[in-house]
Amino acid sequence: MRRWSRNIRPSGIYIDATFGRGGHSRAILQQLDEQGRLIAFDQDPEAVGYGREQFADEPRLTIEHCNFNQVADVVEQYGLTKKIDGVLMDLGVSSPQLDDAERGFSFLRSGPLDMRMDTSRGETAREWLARVKPADLVNVLKRYGEEKFAKRIATAIVETREQREIEDTGDLAEIISNAIPVKAKYTIARHKHPATRSFQAIRIFINEELQAVEQGLKGAASVLAKGGRLSVISFHSLEDRIVKRFMRDISSRPKLPAGLPVMEADIEVPYRLVGKPVVAGEAELEANPRARSARLRVLERRI
Ligand SMILES: C[S@@+](CC[C@H](N)C(=O)[O-])C[C@H]1O[C@@H](n2cnc3c(N)ncnc32)[C@H](O)[C@@H]1O
């Protein structure tokens, strides 16, 4: 997985689109000289606060509290469009977000039903679950959680909320778990809680994660300099599918209608795929079991 940090140009300009706790930013900074520059993004005010404090003495780093779907605009404001040597996107939620019960992402530790990465705006999971139409809830559970029992789970949530308020993540996890047939629960992989898929679905919906990934990929590719690379680490198949399609399409020759006085082979494709997707090795998995489903894909701007 460390492939993303190979070939860093010491005086280059880089973007860490998902700062988190700055692990990747630190690794990039270690390879930059005094001329090098790093712009980091995170939509989570806690991540940004932590980063600005921890890296207060680091003049080469600027941290933006911003969704990475704005990456092209922010880079344009800096006057750096097409001057970026590399963008890294490490998608999804961070370990601190998952581990802090107060953020509401965890079904293992009970906390308020929030699930927003950007706590400064938007609707919480609690607010949404209190008002969502049953059919829309079924859709979200199916689409973003690929949940087989979406209808049963949605019915259980709606029936509960008609009688009482759904209190916290523990309460929601129990309602979901009770809605799944006992037999099916035995066949769900051992490391997975029966509410895993539903929590993933609600979180993706609340944070509009897949839309942000689509916009972020486009923006990130557009700001790269010639030879600049976009490295994306995804954690589940829904994200990876978007990354894979985006990189495949942008690095393929366009299909031309017949009869044009141009040959497809004469069209220069501005991007190329770099290598095959990379998955975590055994040593990395031992140190970080959450990397189990991670996949790294890399794209390079050629012209
Ligand atoms: C998997 S963690 C990144 C961990 C980071 N690479 C590190 O070394 O600590 C993902 C981070 O990206 C942030 N994030 C996710 N989607 C985002 C988006 N659309 N815009 C900005 N930040 C986002 C999350 O808030 C979280 O802090």
PDB file of N, CA, C and O in Angstrom, residues 1-8 14 85-91 217 220-221 224-225 227-234 240 242-252 270-279 294-302:
ATOM      1  N   MET A   1       0.816  -1.227   0.000  1.00  0.00           N
ATOM      2  CA  MET A   1       0.000   0.000   0.000  1.00  0.00           C
ATOM      3  C   MET A   1       0.846   1.273   0.000  1.00  0.00           C
ATOM      4  O   MET A   1       0.362   2.323  -0.313  1.00  0.00           O
ATOM      5  N   ARG A   2       2.142   1.117   0.421  1.00  0.00           N
ATOM      6  CA  ARG A   2       2.993   2.309   0.492  1.00  0.00           C
ATOM      7  C   ARG A   2       3.309   2.858  -0.899  1.00  0.00           C
ATOM      8  O   ARG A   2       3.921   3.904  -1.016  1.00  0.00           O
ATOM      9  N   ARG A   3       2.855   2.132  -1.934  1.00  0.00           N
ATOM     10  CA  ARG A   3       3.143   2.559  -3.308  1.00  0.00           C
ATOM     11  C   ARG A   3       2.735   4.024  -3.545  1.00  0.00           C
ATOM     12  O   ARG A   3       3.344   4.723  -4.339  1.00  0.00           O
ATOM     13  N   TRP A   4       1.681   4.488  -2.829  1.00  0.00           N
ATOM     14  CA  TRP A   4       1.189   5.843  -3.070  1.00  0.00           C
ATOM     15  C   TRP A   4       2.260   6.890  -2.793  1.00  0.00           C
ATOM     16  O   TRP A   4       2.242   7.981  -3.326  1.00  0.00           O
ATOM     17  N   SER A   5       3.212   6.555  -1.875  1.00  0.00           N
ATOM     18  CA  SER A   5       4.173   7.588  -1.487  1.00  0.00           C
ATOM     19  C   SER A   5       5.511   7.453  -2.223  1.00  0.00           C
ATOM     20  O   SER A   5       6.463   8.135  -1.906  1.00  0.00           O
ATOM     21  N   ARG A   6       5.552   6.544  -3.226  1.00  0.00           N
ATOM     22  CA  ARG A   6       6.772   6.463  -4.027  1.00  0.00           C
ATOM     23  C   ARG A   6       6.828   7.636  -4.969  1.00  0.00           C
ATOM     24  O   ARG A   6       5.824   8.234  -5.298  1.00  0.00           O
ATOM     25  N   ASN A   7       8.001   7.947  -5.455  1.00  0.00           N
ATOM     26  CA  ASN A   7       8.181   8.970  -6.494  1.00  0.00           C
ATOM     27  C   ASN A   7       7.744  10.357  -6.066  1.00  0.00           C
ATOM     28  O   ASN A   7       7.292  11.140  -6.899  1.00  0.00           O
ATOM     29  N   ILE A   8       7.813  10.682  -4.794  1.00  0.00           N
ATOM     30  CA  ILE A   8       7.441  12.051  -4.397  1.00  0.00           C
ATOM     31  C   ILE A   8       8.590  12.986  -4.755  1.00  0.00           C
ATOM     32  O   ILE A   8       9.748  12.690  -4.491  1.00  0.00           O
ATOM     33  N   TYR A  14       1.743  18.969  -3.211  1.00  0.00           N
ATOM     34  CA  TYR A  14       0.903  17.781  -3.028  1.00  0.00           C
ATOM     35  C   TYR A  14      -0.396  18.132  -2.294  1.00  0.00           C
ATOM     36  O   TYR A  14      -0.471  19.136  -1.577  1.00  0.00           O
ATOM     37  N   ASP A  85       1.522  17.992  -8.082  1.00  0.00           N
ATOM     38  CA  ASP A  85       2.304  16.788  -8.405  1.00  0.00           C
ATOM     39  C   ASP A  85       1.634  15.499  -7.936  1.00  0.00           C
ATOM     40  O   ASP A  85       1.963  14.418  -8.427  1.00  0.00           O
ATOM     41  N   GLY A  86       0.756  15.609  -6.961  1.00  0.00           N
ATOM     42  CA  GLY A  86       0.101  14.391  -6.503  1.00  0.00           C
ATOM     43  C   GLY A  86      -1.060  14.692  -5.582  1.00  0.00           C
ATOM     44  O   GLY A  86      -1.026  15.647  -4.801  1.00  0.00           O
ATOM     45  N   VAL A  87      -2.125  13.908  -5.736  1.00  0.00           N
ATOM     46  CA  VAL A  87      -3.271  14.004  -4.828  1.00  0.00           C
ATOM     47  C   VAL A  87      -3.492  12.618  -4.236  1.00  0.00           C
ATOM     48  O   VAL A  87      -3.479  11.620  -4.959  1.00  0.00           O
ATOM     49  N   LEU A  88      -3.679  12.578  -2.921  1.00  0.00           N
ATOM     50  CA  LEU A  88      -3.978  11.311  -2.260  1.00  0.00           C
ATOM     51  C   LEU A  88      -5.368  11.397  -1.642  1.00  0.00           C
ATOM     52  O   LEU A  88      -5.690  12.377  -0.962  1.00  0.00           O
ATOM     53  N   MET A  89      -6.197  10.384  -1.924  1.00  0.00           N
ATOM     54  CA  MET A  89      -7.523  10.310  -1.286  1.00  0.00           C
ATOM     55  C   MET A  89      -7.609   8.964  -0.566  1.00  0.00           C
ATOM     56  O   MET A  89      -7.500   7.919  -1.209  1.00  0.00           O
ATOM     57  N   ASP A  90      -7.785   9.015   0.745  1.00  0.00           N
ATOM     58  CA  ASP A  90      -7.885   7.800   1.570  1.00  0.00           C
ATOM     59  C   ASP A  90      -9.326   7.819   2.089  1.00  0.00           C
ATOM     60  O   ASP A  90      -9.626   8.437   3.106  1.00  0.00           O
ATOM     61  N   LEU A  91     -10.213   7.161   1.329  1.00  0.00           N
ATOM     62  CA  LEU A  91     -11.649   7.399   1.497  1.00  0.00           C
ATOM     63  C   LEU A  91     -12.245   6.807   2.779  1.00  0.00           C
ATOM     64  O   LEU A  91     -11.664   5.911   3.391  1.00  0.00           O
ATOM     65  N   LEU A 217     -12.949  13.099  -7.460  1.00  0.00           N
ATOM     66  CA  LEU A 217     -12.052  12.463  -8.437  1.00  0.00           C
ATOM     67  C   LEU A 217     -11.867  13.371  -9.656  1.00  0.00           C
ATOM     68  O   LEU A 217     -10.748  13.584 -10.118  1.00  0.00           O
ATOM     69  N   ALA A 220      -9.795  16.382  -8.658  1.00  0.00           N
ATOM     70  CA  ALA A 220      -8.402  16.036  -8.374  1.00  0.00           C
ATOM     71  C   ALA A 220      -7.647  15.780  -9.675  1.00  0.00           C
ATOM     72  O   ALA A 220      -6.529  16.253  -9.866  1.00  0.00           O
ATOM     73  N   ALA A 221      -8.278  15.043 -10.607  1.00  0.00           N
ATOM     74  CA  ALA A 221      -7.597  14.760 -11.878  1.00  0.00           C
ATOM     75  C   ALA A 221      -7.334  16.059 -12.638  1.00  0.00           C
ATOM     76  O   ALA A 221      -6.297  16.224 -13.278  1.00  0.00           O
ATOM     77  N   LEU A 224      -4.035  18.164 -11.677  1.00  0.00           N
ATOM     78  CA  LEU A 224      -2.701  17.552 -11.758  1.00  0.00           C
ATOM     79  C   LEU A 224      -1.828  18.221 -12.820  1.00  0.00           C
ATOM     80  O   LEU A 224      -2.309  18.581 -13.897  1.00  0.00           O
ATOM     81  N   ALA A 225      -0.549  18.325 -12.511  1.00  0.00           N
ATOM     82  CA  ALA A 225       0.446  18.758 -13.493  1.00  0.00           C
ATOM     83  C   ALA A 225       0.772  17.567 -14.390  1.00  0.00           C
ATOM     84  O   ALA A 225       0.437  16.423 -14.060  1.00  0.00           O
ATOM     85  N   GLY A 227       2.539  14.520 -15.504  1.00  0.00           N
ATOM     86  CA  GLY A 227       3.332  13.583 -14.683  1.00  0.00           C
ATOM     87  C   GLY A 227       2.798  13.454 -13.255  1.00  0.00           C
ATOM     88  O   GLY A 227       3.260  12.611 -12.491  1.00  0.00           O
ATOM     89  N   GLY A 228       1.820  14.306 -12.896  1.00  0.00           N
ATOM     90  CA  GLY A 228       1.232  14.248 -11.541  1.00  0.00           C
ATOM     91  C   GLY A 228       0.346  13.022 -11.376  1.00  0.00           C
ATOM     92  O   GLY A 228      -0.216  12.514 -12.351  1.00  0.00           O
ATOM     93  N   ARG A 229       0.250  12.544 -10.136  1.00  0.00           N
ATOM     94  CA  ARG A 229      -0.493  11.297  -9.898  1.00  0.00           C
ATOM     95  C   ARG A 229      -1.631  11.456  -8.900  1.00  0.00           C
ATOM     96  O   ARG A 229      -1.481  12.172  -7.900  1.00  0.00           O
ATOM     97  N   LEU A 230      -2.704  10.773  -9.185  1.00  0.00           N
ATOM     98  CA  LEU A 230      -3.835  10.691  -8.256  1.00  0.00           C
ATOM     99  C   LEU A 230      -3.854   9.276  -7.687  1.00  0.00           C
ATOM    100  O   LEU A 230      -3.990   8.305  -8.434  1.00  0.00           O
ATOM    101  N   SER A 231      -3.715   9.169  -6.358  1.00  0.00           N
ATOM    102  CA  SER A 231      -3.729   7.853  -5.699  1.00  0.00           C
ATOM    103  C   SER A 231      -4.951   7.783  -4.808  1.00  0.00           C
ATOM    104  O   SER A 231      -5.163   8.673  -3.975  1.00  0.00           O
ATOM    105  N   VAL A 232      -5.751   6.745  -4.996  1.00  0.00           N
ATOM    106  CA  VAL A 232      -6.997   6.654  -4.233  1.00  0.00           C
ATOM    107  C   VAL A 232      -7.075   5.308  -3.510  1.00  0.00           C
ATOM    108  O   VAL A 232      -6.926   4.255  -4.139  1.00  0.00           O
ATOM    109  N   ILE A 233      -7.310   5.367  -2.212  1.00  0.00           N
ATOM    110  CA  ILE A 233      -7.493   4.148  -1.423  1.00  0.00           C
ATOM    111  C   ILE A 233      -8.974   4.069  -1.062  1.00  0.00           C
ATOM    112  O   ILE A 233      -9.521   4.994  -0.450  1.00  0.00           O
ATOM    113  N   SER A 234      -9.629   2.977  -1.484  1.00  0.00           N
ATOM    114  CA  SER A 234     -11.055   2.836  -1.147  1.00  0.00           C
ATOM    115  C   SER A 234     -11.218   1.661  -0.193  1.00  0.00           C
ATOM    116  O   SER A 234     -10.373   0.760  -0.138  1.00  0.00           O
ATOM    117  N   ASP A 240     -14.962   1.646  -4.554  1.00  0.00           N
ATOM    118  CA  ASP A 240     -13.947   1.156  -5.498  1.00  0.00           C
ATOM    119  C   ASP A 240     -14.499   1.106  -6.921  1.00  0.00           C
ATOM    120  O   ASP A 240     -13.787   1.398  -7.878  1.00  0.00           O
ATOM    121  N   ILE A 242     -16.641   3.131  -8.228  1.00  0.00           N
ATOM    122  CA  ILE A 242     -16.632   4.494  -8.772  1.00  0.00           C
ATOM    123  C   ILE A 242     -15.216   4.886  -9.196  1.00  0.00           C
ATOM    124  O   ILE A 242     -14.994   5.436 -10.271  1.00  0.00           O
ATOM    125  N   VAL A 243     -14.249   4.566  -8.344  1.00  0.00           N
ATOM    126  CA  VAL A 243     -12.853   4.921  -8.636  1.00  0.00           C
ATOM    127  C   VAL A 243     -12.386   4.181  -9.895  1.00  0.00           C
ATOM    128  O   VAL A 243     -11.790   4.777 -10.802  1.00  0.00           O
ATOM    129  N   LYS A 244     -12.698   2.888  -9.944  1.00  0.00           N
ATOM    130  CA  LYS A 244     -12.270   2.052 -11.077  1.00  0.00           C
ATOM    131  C   LYS A 244     -12.843   2.588 -12.397  1.00  0.00           C
ATOM    132  O   LYS A 244     -12.119   2.775 -13.364  1.00  0.00           O
ATOM    133  N   ARG A 245     -14.161   2.873 -12.389  1.00  0.00           N
ATOM    134  CA  ARG A 245     -14.803   3.360 -13.623  1.00  0.00           C
ATOM    135  C   ARG A 245     -14.239   4.700 -14.044  1.00  0.00           C
ATOM    136  O   ARG A 245     -13.965   4.939 -15.204  1.00  0.00           O
ATOM    137  N   PHE A 246     -14.083   5.586 -13.045  1.00  0.00           N
ATOM    138  CA  PHE A 246     -13.584   6.923 -13.358  1.00  0.00           C
ATOM    139  C   PHE A 246     -12.203   6.829 -14.002  1.00  0.00           C
ATOM    140  O   PHE A 246     -11.939   7.417 -15.048  1.00  0.00           O
ATOM    141  N   MET A 247     -11.318   6.052 -13.363  1.00  0.00           N
ATOM    142  CA  MET A 247      -9.937   5.962 -13.871  1.00  0.00           C
ATOM    143  C   MET A 247      -9.897   5.265 -15.232  1.00  0.00           C
ATOM    144  O   MET A 247      -9.133   5.644 -16.110  1.00  0.00           O
ATOM    145  N   ARG A 248     -10.749   4.249 -15.397  1.00  0.00           N
ATOM    146  CA  ARG A 248     -10.775   3.544 -16.684  1.00  0.00           C
ATOM    147  C   ARG A 248     -11.254   4.501 -17.782  1.00  0.00           C
ATOM    148  O   ARG A 248     -10.636   4.619 -18.833  1.00  0.00           O
ATOM    149  N   ASP A 249     -12.357   5.212 -17.515  1.00  0.00           N
ATOM    150  CA  ASP A 249     -12.934   6.074 -18.556  1.00  0.00           C
ATOM    151  C   ASP A 249     -11.992   7.213 -18.947  1.00  0.00           C
ATOM    152  O   ASP A 249     -11.815   7.506 -20.116  1.00  0.00           O
ATOM    153  N   ILE A 250     -11.380   7.831 -17.935  1.00  0.00           N
ATOM    154  CA  ILE A 250     -10.558   9.015 -18.226  1.00  0.00           C
ATOM    155  C   ILE A 250      -9.231   8.630 -18.906  1.00  0.00           C
ATOM    156  O   ILE A 250      -8.583   9.464 -19.538  1.00  0.00           O
ATOM    157  N   SER A 251      -8.866   7.343 -18.797  1.00  0.00           N
ATOM    158  CA  SER A 251      -7.599   6.916 -19.400  1.00  0.00           C
ATOM    159  C   SER A 251      -7.835   6.129 -20.693  1.00  0.00           C
ATOM    160  O   SER A 251      -6.914   5.502 -21.220  1.00  0.00           O
ATOM    161  N   SER A 252      -9.082   6.135 -21.193  1.00  0.00           N
ATOM    162  CA  SER A 252      -9.386   5.391 -22.431  1.00  0.00           C
ATOM    163  C   SER A 252      -9.583   6.350 -23.595  1.00  0.00           C
ATOM    164  O   SER A 252      -9.997   7.496 -23.396  1.00  0.00           O
ATOM    165  N   PRO A 270      -5.144  11.946 -22.202  1.00  0.00           N
ATOM    166  CA  PRO A 270      -4.374  12.737 -21.243  1.00  0.00           C
ATOM    167  C   PRO A 270      -3.971  12.014 -19.952  1.00  0.00           C
ATOM    168  O   PRO A 270      -3.121  12.499 -19.230  1.00  0.00           O
ATOM    169  N   TYR A 271      -4.581  10.874 -19.667  1.00  0.00           N
ATOM    170  CA  TYR A 271      -4.260  10.181 -18.409  1.00  0.00           C
ATOM    171  C   TYR A 271      -3.918   8.726 -18.706  1.00  0.00           C
ATOM    172  O   TYR A 271      -4.363   8.168 -19.707  1.00  0.00           O
ATOM    173  N   ARG A 272      -3.168   8.105 -17.782  1.00  0.00           N
ATOM    174  CA  ARG A 272      -2.913   6.658 -17.915  1.00  0.00           C
ATOM    175  C   ARG A 272      -3.016   6.004 -16.545  1.00  0.00           C
ATOM    176  O   ARG A 272      -2.762   6.647 -15.513  1.00  0.00           O
ATOM    177  N   LEU A 273      -3.406   4.734 -16.567  1.00  0.00           N
ATOM    178  CA  LEU A 273      -3.460   3.975 -15.310  1.00  0.00           C
ATOM    179  C   LEU A 273      -2.047   3.557 -14.949  1.00  0.00           C
ATOM    180  O   LEU A 273      -1.271   3.180 -15.815  1.00  0.00           O
ATOM    181  N   VAL A 274      -1.715   3.620 -13.664  1.00  0.00           N
ATOM    182  CA  VAL A 274      -0.382   3.193 -13.227  1.00  0.00           C
ATOM    183  C   VAL A 274      -0.524   1.851 -12.508  1.00  0.00           C
ATOM    184  O   VAL A 274      -1.114   1.776 -11.425  1.00  0.00           O
ATOM    185  N   GLY A 275      -0.030   0.806 -13.122  1.00  0.00           N
ATOM    186  CA  GLY A 275      -0.029  -0.522 -12.499  1.00  0.00           C
ATOM    187  C   GLY A 275      -1.429  -1.062 -12.232  1.00  0.00           C
ATOM    188  O   GLY A 275      -2.430  -0.525 -12.693  1.00  0.00           O
ATOM    189  N   LYS A 276      -1.434  -2.136 -11.477  1.00  0.00           N
ATOM    190  CA  LYS A 276      -2.697  -2.797 -11.120  1.00  0.00           C
ATOM    191  C   LYS A 276      -3.130  -2.311  -9.747  1.00  0.00           C
ATOM    192  O   LYS A 276      -2.308  -1.796  -8.991  1.00  0.00           O
ATOM    193  N   PRO A 277      -4.413  -2.505  -9.388  1.00  0.00           N
ATOM    194  CA  PRO A 277      -4.816  -2.123  -8.029  1.00  0.00           C
ATOM    195  C   PRO A 277      -3.995  -2.888  -6.980  1.00  0.00           C
ATOM    196  O   PRO A 277      -3.665  -4.046  -7.183  1.00  0.00           O
ATOM    197  N   VAL A 278      -3.681  -2.198  -5.881  1.00  0.00           N
ATOM    198  CA  VAL A 278      -2.836  -2.806  -4.838  1.00  0.00           C
ATOM    199  C   VAL A 278      -3.692  -3.086  -3.602  1.00  0.00           C
ATOM    200  O   VAL A 278      -4.504  -2.250  -3.200  1.00  0.00           O
ATOM    201  N   VAL A 279      -3.496  -4.260  -3.008  1.00  0.00           N
ATOM    202  CA  VAL A 279      -4.194  -4.564  -1.742  1.00  0.00           C
ATOM    203  C   VAL A 279      -3.148  -4.698  -0.638  1.00  0.00           C
ATOM    204  O   VAL A 279      -1.963  -4.858  -0.915  1.00  0.00           O
ATOM    205  N   ALA A 294      -9.095  -2.717   1.842  1.00  0.00           N
ATOM    206  CA  ALA A 294      -8.577  -1.520   1.158  1.00  0.00           C
ATOM    207  C   ALA A 294      -7.981  -1.870  -0.205  1.00  0.00           C
ATOM    208  O   ALA A 294      -7.446  -2.955  -0.399  1.00  0.00           O
ATOM    209  N   ARG A 295      -8.101  -0.943  -1.130  1.00  0.00           N
ATOM    210  CA  ARG A 295      -7.595  -1.126  -2.488  1.00  0.00           C
ATOM    211  C   ARG A 295      -7.056   0.217  -2.978  1.00  0.00           C
ATOM    212  O   ARG A 295      -7.740   1.234  -2.849  1.00  0.00           O
ATOM    213  N   LEU A 296      -5.846   0.203  -3.485  1.00  0.00           N
ATOM    214  CA  LEU A 296      -5.217   1.445  -3.964  1.00  0.00           C
ATOM    215  C   LEU A 296      -5.169   1.436  -5.492  1.00  0.00           C
ATOM    216  O   LEU A 296      -4.709   0.473  -6.092  1.00  0.00           O
ATOM    217  N   ARG A 297      -5.657   2.521  -6.092  1.00  0.00           N
ATOM    218  CA  ARG A 297      -5.563   2.681  -7.557  1.00  0.00           C
ATOM    219  C   ARG A 297      -4.866   3.997  -7.859  1.00  0.00           C
ATOM    220  O   ARG A 297      -5.096   4.991  -7.163  1.00  0.00           O
ATOM    221  N   VAL A 298      -4.051   3.997  -8.906  1.00  0.00           N
ATOM    222  CA  VAL A 298      -3.253   5.190  -9.231  1.00  0.00           C
ATOM    223  C   VAL A 298      -3.449   5.578 -10.699  1.00  0.00           C
ATOM    224  O   VAL A 298      -3.472   4.722 -11.580  1.00  0.00           O
ATOM    225  N   LEU A 299      -3.583   6.885 -10.909  1.00  0.00           N
ATOM    226  CA  LEU A 299      -3.772   7.461 -12.257  1.00  0.00           C
ATOM    227  C   LEU A 299      -2.705   8.525 -12.452  1.00  0.00           C
ATOM    228  O   LEU A 299      -2.366   9.236 -11.507  1.00  0.00           O
ATOM    229  N   GLU A 300      -2.196   8.663 -13.687  1.00  0.00           N
ATOM    230  CA  GLU A 300      -1.177   9.698 -13.942  1.00  0.00           C
ATOM    231  C   GLU A 300      -1.592  10.578 -15.109  1.00  0.00           C
ATOM    232  O   GLU A 300      -2.138  10.080 -16.099  1.00  0.00           O
ATOM    233  N   ARG A 301      -1.318  11.870 -14.973  1.00  0.00           N
ATOM    234  CA  ARG A 301      -1.587  12.772 -16.107  1.00  0.00           C
ATOM    235  C   ARG A 301      -0.395  12.719 -17.065  1.00  0.00           C
ATOM    236  O   ARG A 301       0.741  12.899 -16.637  1.00  0.00           O
ATOM    237  N   ARG A 302      -0.663  12.484 -18.322  1.00  0.00           N
ATOM    238  CA  ARG A 302       0.425  12.327 -19.295  1.00  0.00           C
ATOM    239  C   ARG A 302       0.730  13.620 -20.044  1.00  0.00           C
ATOM    240  O   ARG A 302       1.851  13.871 -20.463  1.00  0.00           O
TER     241      ARG A 302
END
